[in-house]
Amino acid sequence: MSWEANVRKVTPYVAGEQPKGQGVIKLNTNESPYPPAPGVARVLREYDAAMLRKYPDSETEPLRSELAAYYGVEREQVFVGVGSDDVLAMAFLTFFNHPSLPVLFPDITYSFYDVWAELFRIPYQVQALDEQFHIKEEDYRKPNGGVIIPNPNAPTGELAPVSMFERILRANPDVVVIVDEAYIDFGGESCLKLIDQYENLLVVRTFSKSRALAGIRIGYAFGSKKLIRYLQDAKYSFNSYTMNSITLTAGVEAVRDDSYFREITDKVIATRERSKKELAALGFSFTDSKSNFIFAAHEKYRAKELFDALRAHHIYVRHWDKPRIENYLRISIGTDAEMNTLFAFLKEYIGA
Ligand SMILES: *Cc1c(COP(=O)(O)O)cnc(C)c1O
């Protein structure tokens, strides 16, 4: 028993279910319903396995330069990691180091933030969203050890304006402010334009949602050269070869195919807007999501009941048994056909 006293004990993040088998409609982890860019499949088909003999590029090339060129920044302003979860974990470790002041983030947000804070023993304090699930800007003006806010927020889908982040940045010159833009490609305005002006801003993105590559694990971040250098120093002190060479090559193809990227994000946005109308007609209310999911509550039916009924019909959505959001379902946007199956089931169940 005694050795257990010296173990770092953590309560891990719980991801959405990954049900196996055919005929499942999976609207529970915000994956893309479309395949990745065709160039990705070509790279995987043609990859020369003999290349795996060598270590991958420790500077995450060629993906880093491709991202820099696409987004019009310098390569020294880009960091690449194994999914944005890796980028965010590394950023928590690197930037949230105040011995006593807490890191601030919303009470309703990505449920990995408190897990990393606990893992790295970083003090934190959650800030309550208002009744409409909007961020209360003034909450981020108190003394703190860092700030992290997703935009759009998850699981609410609410988008905050860049001007709000600018004011938060101006109020917090002594700490790092992280904007987690996992869903920014679905119609939001990015804080990327602020990185030259605010040396302490880190903008984190992922290939998992808008680029349809959750399975390959690519995340990236933009910031000042100084900020990115600190992040790399921490990463190289942990594992300098986390990105494998197949992923680095495949990721480039996803970035290059801009027309495909626009096509699939536009389709998701169109289906999302249509889904809002369908859900409203069925008696749901929801936030004005600018992401690839809708966070909805029904006027009569409890979320848990609907969650169970849907699951029994092999339609998976996400539900959290947490204060303030226990009556909401987070429904990822699927294909039009998948959404129609969902609406048909709900229509029958609710009798609308
Ligand atoms: C999905 C998600 C991530 C993590 O994505 P990766 O698959 O690790 O790139 C990070 N932040 C938010 C808010 C997310 O929803």
Coordinates of C-alpha atoms and ligand atoms in Angstrom, one line a residue:
M1 CA 0.0 0.0 0.0
S2 CA 2.7 2.5 0.9
W3 CA 3.9 3.0 -2.7
E4 CA 0.5 4.2 -3.6
A5 CA 0.8 7.3 -1.4
N6 CA 3.5 8.5 -3.9
V7 CA 1.4 8.0 -7.1
R8 CA 0.1 10.9 -9.0
K9 CA -3.6 10.1 -9.0
V10 CA -5.8 11.6 -11.7
T11 CA -9.5 11.4 -12.7
P12 CA -9.2 11.1 -16.4
Y13 CA -11.1 13.0 -19.1
V14 CA -14.1 11.0 -20.3
A15 CA -14.5 11.1 -24.1
G16 CA -17.8 10.4 -25.9
E17 CA -18.5 6.8 -26.7
Q18 CA -17.1 5.2 -29.9
P19 CA -19.8 2.6 -30.6
K20 CA -18.7 -0.3 -32.9
G21 CA -20.8 -1.8 -35.7
Q22 CA -22.9 -0.8 -38.6
G23 CA -26.0 1.3 -38.7
V24 CA -25.0 3.6 -35.9
I25 CA -25.6 7.3 -36.3
K26 CA -22.8 8.9 -34.4
L27 CA -23.5 12.5 -33.4
N28 CA -21.7 12.5 -30.1
T29 CA -18.0 13.6 -30.6
N30 CA -18.2 16.4 -33.2
E31 CA -16.3 14.4 -35.8
S32 CA -16.8 15.4 -39.5
P33 CA -19.5 13.4 -41.3
Y34 CA -17.4 13.7 -44.4
P35 CA -14.1 12.0 -45.3
P36 CA -10.8 14.0 -45.3
A37 CA -9.4 15.6 -48.4
P38 CA -8.7 13.1 -51.2
G39 CA -5.0 13.9 -51.1
V40 CA -4.8 12.4 -47.6
A41 CA -6.0 9.0 -48.9
R42 CA -3.4 9.2 -51.7
V43 CA -0.5 9.9 -49.3
L44 CA -1.5 6.9 -47.1
R45 CA -1.7 4.7 -50.2
E46 CA 1.6 5.7 -51.7
Y47 CA 3.6 6.1 -48.5
D48 CA 7.0 4.3 -48.7
A49 CA 7.2 2.3 -45.5
A50 CA 11.0 2.2 -45.8
M51 CA 10.9 5.9 -44.8
L52 CA 9.8 4.8 -41.4
R53 CA 13.3 3.6 -40.6
K54 CA 14.2 7.3 -40.0
Y55 CA 13.0 9.6 -37.3
P56 CA 10.5 12.2 -38.4
D57 CA 11.4 15.8 -38.7
S58 CA 11.7 17.2 -35.2
E59 CA 10.6 20.7 -36.4
T60 CA 7.3 19.1 -37.6
E61 CA 8.1 19.9 -41.2
P62 CA 6.7 20.0 -43.9
L63 CA 3.4 20.6 -42.1
R64 CA 4.6 23.6 -40.1
S65 CA 5.6 25.6 -43.2
E66 CA 2.5 24.6 -45.0
L67 CA 0.3 26.0 -42.2
A68 CA 2.4 29.1 -42.0
A69 CA 2.0 29.8 -45.7
Y70 CA -1.7 29.0 -45.7
Y71 CA -2.5 31.3 -42.8
G72 CA 0.0 34.0 -43.8
V73 CA 2.2 33.9 -40.7
E74 CA 5.9 33.0 -40.2
R75 CA 6.8 29.4 -39.5
E76 CA 8.3 30.5 -36.2
Q77 CA 4.8 31.6 -35.2
V78 CA 3.4 28.0 -35.7
F79 CA 3.4 25.0 -33.3
V80 CA 2.2 21.6 -34.3
G81 CA 1.2 18.8 -31.9
V82 CA -0.6 15.4 -31.7
G83 CA -4.1 16.8 -31.7
S84 CA -5.0 20.0 -30.0
D85 CA -5.3 18.1 -26.8
D86 CA -1.5 17.6 -26.9
V87 CA -1.0 21.3 -27.8
L88 CA -3.2 22.4 -25.0
A89 CA -1.7 20.1 -22.4
M90 CA 1.8 21.4 -23.4
A91 CA 0.5 25.0 -23.2
F92 CA -0.9 24.4 -19.7
L93 CA 2.5 23.0 -18.6
T94 CA 4.5 25.8 -20.2
F95 CA 2.4 28.9 -19.5
F96 CA 0.3 28.3 -16.4
N97 CA 3.0 28.4 -13.8
H98 CA 1.9 31.0 -11.3
P99 CA 2.5 29.5 -7.8
S100 CA -0.8 30.7 -6.3
L101 CA -3.0 32.7 -8.6
P102 CA -5.6 30.6 -10.4
V103 CA -6.0 30.0 -14.1
L104 CA -9.5 31.2 -15.2
F105 CA -11.9 29.5 -17.5
P106 CA -15.7 29.2 -17.9
D107 CA -17.8 26.9 -15.7
I108 CA -19.4 25.4 -18.7
T109 CA -16.6 24.6 -21.2
Y110 CA -14.4 21.9 -22.6
S111 CA -14.2 19.4 -19.8
F112 CA -10.5 18.7 -20.3
Y113 CA -9.3 22.0 -18.9
D114 CA -9.8 21.1 -15.2
V115 CA -8.3 17.6 -15.9
W116 CA -5.0 19.2 -17.1
A117 CA -5.1 21.7 -14.3
E118 CA -5.4 18.8 -11.8
L119 CA -2.8 16.7 -13.6
F120 CA -0.2 19.5 -13.5
R121 CA -1.4 20.8 -10.1
I122 CA -2.2 24.2 -11.5
P123 CA -4.6 26.2 -9.3
Y124 CA -7.8 27.2 -11.3
Q125 CA -11.1 28.9 -10.7
V126 CA -14.1 28.5 -13.0
Q127 CA -16.1 31.6 -14.0
A128 CA -19.9 31.2 -14.4
L129 CA -21.4 32.0 -17.8
D130 CA -24.5 34.1 -17.6
E131 CA -28.0 32.6 -17.9
Q132 CA -27.8 32.8 -21.7
F133 CA -24.5 30.9 -21.6
H134 CA -22.5 34.0 -22.6
I135 CA -19.0 34.8 -21.2
K136 CA -19.0 37.5 -18.6
E137 CA -16.0 39.5 -19.7
E138 CA -15.5 41.3 -16.3
D139 CA -14.8 37.9 -14.7
Y140 CA -11.5 37.9 -16.6
R141 CA -10.2 41.1 -15.2
K142 CA -9.3 39.9 -11.7
P143 CA -5.7 38.8 -10.7
N144 CA -5.0 35.4 -12.3
G145 CA -2.4 33.0 -13.4
G146 CA -3.6 32.7 -17.0
V147 CA -6.8 32.5 -19.1
I148 CA -8.2 29.9 -21.4
I149 CA -11.5 30.3 -23.3
P150 CA -12.7 28.3 -26.3
N151 CA -14.2 30.3 -29.1
P152 CA -16.8 29.2 -30.1
N153 CA -17.3 27.8 -26.6
A154 CA -18.0 24.1 -26.1
P155 CA -20.5 22.6 -25.6
T156 CA -22.6 25.7 -26.0
G157 CA -21.4 26.7 -29.5
E158 CA -21.6 30.3 -28.5
L159 CA -19.2 32.6 -30.4
A160 CA -17.7 35.7 -28.7
P161 CA -16.5 38.7 -30.7
V162 CA -12.7 39.2 -31.3
S163 CA -13.2 42.6 -29.6
M164 CA -14.0 40.8 -26.3
F165 CA -10.7 38.9 -26.5
E166 CA -8.9 42.0 -27.3
R167 CA -10.2 43.7 -24.1
I168 CA -9.4 40.5 -22.1
L169 CA -5.8 40.6 -23.6
R170 CA -5.4 44.3 -22.7
A171 CA -6.5 43.6 -19.1
N172 CA -4.0 40.6 -18.8
P173 CA -0.6 41.7 -20.1
D174 CA 1.2 39.6 -17.4
V175 CA -0.2 36.2 -18.2
V176 CA -0.8 34.0 -21.2
V177 CA -4.3 34.1 -22.7
I178 CA -5.2 31.0 -24.7
V179 CA -8.1 31.0 -27.2
D180 CA -9.1 27.4 -28.1
E181 CA -10.5 27.7 -31.7
A182 CA -11.4 24.1 -32.2
Y183 CA -14.6 25.2 -34.0
I184 CA -13.6 28.5 -35.5
D185 CA -13.8 27.2 -39.1
F186 CA -17.6 26.8 -38.9
G187 CA -18.3 30.5 -39.3
G188 CA -16.5 32.4 -36.5
E189 CA -14.1 35.2 -36.7
S190 CA -10.6 34.2 -35.5
C191 CA -8.3 35.9 -33.0
L192 CA -5.3 34.9 -35.3
K193 CA -5.1 38.5 -36.5
L194 CA -4.1 39.6 -32.9
I195 CA -0.9 37.5 -32.5
D196 CA 1.4 40.3 -33.8
Q197 CA -0.1 42.8 -31.5
Y198 CA -0.3 40.6 -28.3
E199 CA 2.8 38.6 -27.5
N200 CA 1.0 36.7 -24.8
L201 CA -1.8 35.3 -27.0
L202 CA -1.9 31.7 -28.1
V203 CA -4.5 30.6 -30.6
V204 CA -5.0 26.8 -30.7
R205 CA -6.7 24.9 -33.6
T206 CA -7.3 21.3 -34.6
F207 CA -7.6 19.1 -37.8
S208 CA -10.1 16.9 -35.9
K209 CA -13.3 18.7 -36.7
S210 CA -13.3 21.0 -39.7
R211 CA -10.6 19.0 -41.6
A212 CA -12.2 15.6 -40.9
L213 CA -9.0 14.1 -39.4
A214 CA -9.8 13.2 -35.8
G215 CA -8.2 9.8 -36.2
I216 CA -4.8 11.1 -37.4
R217 CA -4.3 13.5 -34.4
I218 CA -3.1 16.9 -35.6
G219 CA -3.4 20.1 -33.6
Y220 CA -1.6 23.4 -34.1
A221 CA -1.2 26.8 -32.5
F222 CA -0.3 30.4 -33.5
G223 CA 1.5 32.9 -31.3
S224 CA 4.4 35.3 -31.1
K225 CA 7.8 33.8 -32.0
K226 CA 8.8 34.1 -28.3
L227 CA 5.7 32.3 -27.1
I228 CA 6.0 29.5 -29.7
R229 CA 9.7 29.1 -28.7
Y230 CA 8.8 28.5 -25.1
L231 CA 6.2 26.0 -26.1
Q232 CA 8.7 24.1 -28.3
D233 CA 11.3 24.2 -25.5
A234 CA 8.8 22.4 -23.2
K235 CA 7.8 20.0 -25.9
Y236 CA 11.4 19.0 -26.8
S237 CA 12.0 18.5 -23.1
F238 CA 9.2 16.0 -23.1
N239 CA 9.4 14.2 -26.4
S240 CA 10.8 15.8 -29.5
Y241 CA 9.4 13.3 -32.0
T242 CA 5.7 13.2 -31.2
M243 CA 4.5 13.8 -34.7
N244 CA 5.1 10.8 -37.0
S245 CA 6.2 11.3 -40.6
I246 CA 3.1 9.9 -42.2
T247 CA 0.9 12.3 -40.3
L248 CA 3.1 15.3 -41.2
T249 CA 2.9 14.3 -44.9
A250 CA -0.9 13.6 -44.9
G251 CA -1.6 16.8 -43.0
V252 CA 0.0 18.9 -45.7
E253 CA -2.5 17.5 -48.2
A254 CA -5.4 18.5 -46.0
V255 CA -4.2 22.1 -45.9
R256 CA -3.4 22.3 -49.6
D257 CA -6.9 21.3 -50.7
D258 CA -8.6 24.5 -49.8
S259 CA -11.6 24.1 -52.1
Y260 CA -12.4 20.7 -50.5
F261 CA -12.0 22.2 -47.0
R262 CA -14.4 25.0 -47.9
E263 CA -16.8 22.6 -49.5
I264 CA -17.2 20.3 -46.4
T265 CA -17.3 23.2 -43.9
D266 CA -19.9 25.0 -45.9
K267 CA -22.0 21.8 -46.1
V268 CA -21.8 21.4 -42.3
I269 CA -22.8 25.0 -41.8
A270 CA -25.8 24.6 -44.2
T271 CA -26.9 21.4 -42.4
R272 CA -26.5 23.2 -39.0
E273 CA -28.7 26.1 -40.0
R274 CA -31.4 23.7 -41.4
S275 CA -31.2 21.6 -38.2
K276 CA -31.9 24.7 -36.1
K277 CA -35.2 25.1 -37.9
E278 CA -36.1 21.5 -37.6
L279 CA -35.2 21.4 -33.9
A280 CA -37.2 24.6 -33.2
A281 CA -40.2 23.1 -34.9
L282 CA -39.9 20.0 -32.6
G283 CA -40.0 22.2 -29.5
F284 CA -36.3 22.5 -28.8
S285 CA -34.5 25.7 -27.7
F286 CA -30.8 26.1 -28.2
T287 CA -27.9 28.6 -28.3
D288 CA -27.0 30.2 -31.6
S289 CA -24.2 27.7 -32.4
K290 CA -21.4 28.7 -34.7
S291 CA -19.8 25.3 -34.4
N292 CA -20.5 21.8 -35.8
F293 CA -22.9 20.9 -33.1
I294 CA -26.1 22.2 -31.5
F295 CA -26.7 22.4 -27.7
A296 CA -30.4 21.9 -27.3
A297 CA -33.0 21.5 -24.5
H298 CA -36.6 20.4 -25.1
E299 CA -39.6 22.2 -23.6
K300 CA -41.2 19.0 -22.3
Y301 CA -38.9 16.1 -22.5
R302 CA -35.9 15.6 -20.2
A303 CA -32.6 15.4 -22.0
K304 CA -31.6 12.1 -20.3
E305 CA -34.8 10.5 -21.4
L306 CA -34.3 11.6 -25.0
F307 CA -30.6 10.6 -24.8
D308 CA -31.6 7.0 -23.7
A309 CA -34.4 6.7 -26.3
L310 CA -32.0 7.9 -29.1
R311 CA -29.3 5.5 -28.0
A312 CA -31.7 2.6 -27.9
H313 CA -32.3 3.5 -31.6
H314 CA -28.5 3.6 -32.3
I315 CA -28.4 7.4 -32.5
Y316 CA -25.6 8.6 -30.3
V317 CA -25.6 12.2 -29.0
R318 CA -23.8 13.7 -26.0
H319 CA -25.3 14.3 -22.5
W320 CA -23.6 15.5 -19.3
D321 CA -25.0 14.9 -15.9
K322 CA -23.7 18.2 -14.7
P323 CA -25.2 21.2 -13.0
R324 CA -26.8 23.8 -15.3
I325 CA -26.5 21.6 -18.4
E326 CA -28.1 18.3 -17.3
N327 CA -31.2 19.1 -19.4
Y328 CA -29.2 19.7 -22.7
L329 CA -28.2 17.4 -25.5
R330 CA -25.2 18.2 -27.6
I331 CA -25.9 17.1 -31.1
S332 CA -23.1 17.0 -33.6
I333 CA -24.0 17.9 -37.2
G334 CA -24.0 14.8 -39.4
T335 CA -24.9 14.4 -43.0
D336 CA -28.3 15.6 -44.2
A337 CA -29.5 12.0 -44.3
E338 CA -28.3 11.3 -40.7
M339 CA -30.0 14.4 -39.4
N340 CA -33.2 13.5 -41.2
T341 CA -33.2 10.1 -39.4
L342 CA -32.7 11.9 -36.1
F343 CA -35.5 14.4 -36.8
A344 CA -37.9 11.6 -38.0
F345 CA -37.2 9.6 -34.8
L346 CA -37.7 12.7 -32.6
K347 CA -40.9 13.6 -34.4
E348 CA -42.4 10.2 -33.7
Y349 CA -41.1 10.1 -30.1
I350 CA -42.3 13.5 -29.2
G351 CA -45.5 13.2 -31.3
A352 CA -45.0 16.6 -32.9
Ligands
LIG1 C1 -12.4 18.5 -29.8 C2 -11.8 19.6 -29.0 C3 -10.4 19.7 -28.7 C4 -9.5 18.6 -29.0 O1 -9.3 18.2 -30.3 P1 -8.2 17.2 -30.8 O2 -8.9 16.1 -31.4 O3 -7.3 16.8 -29.6 O4 -7.4 18.0 -31.7 C5 -9.9 20.8 -28.1 N1 -10.7 21.8 -27.6 C6 -12.0 21.7 -27.8 C7 -12.9 22.8 -27.3 C8 -12.6 20.7 -28.5 O5 -13.9 20.6 -28.6

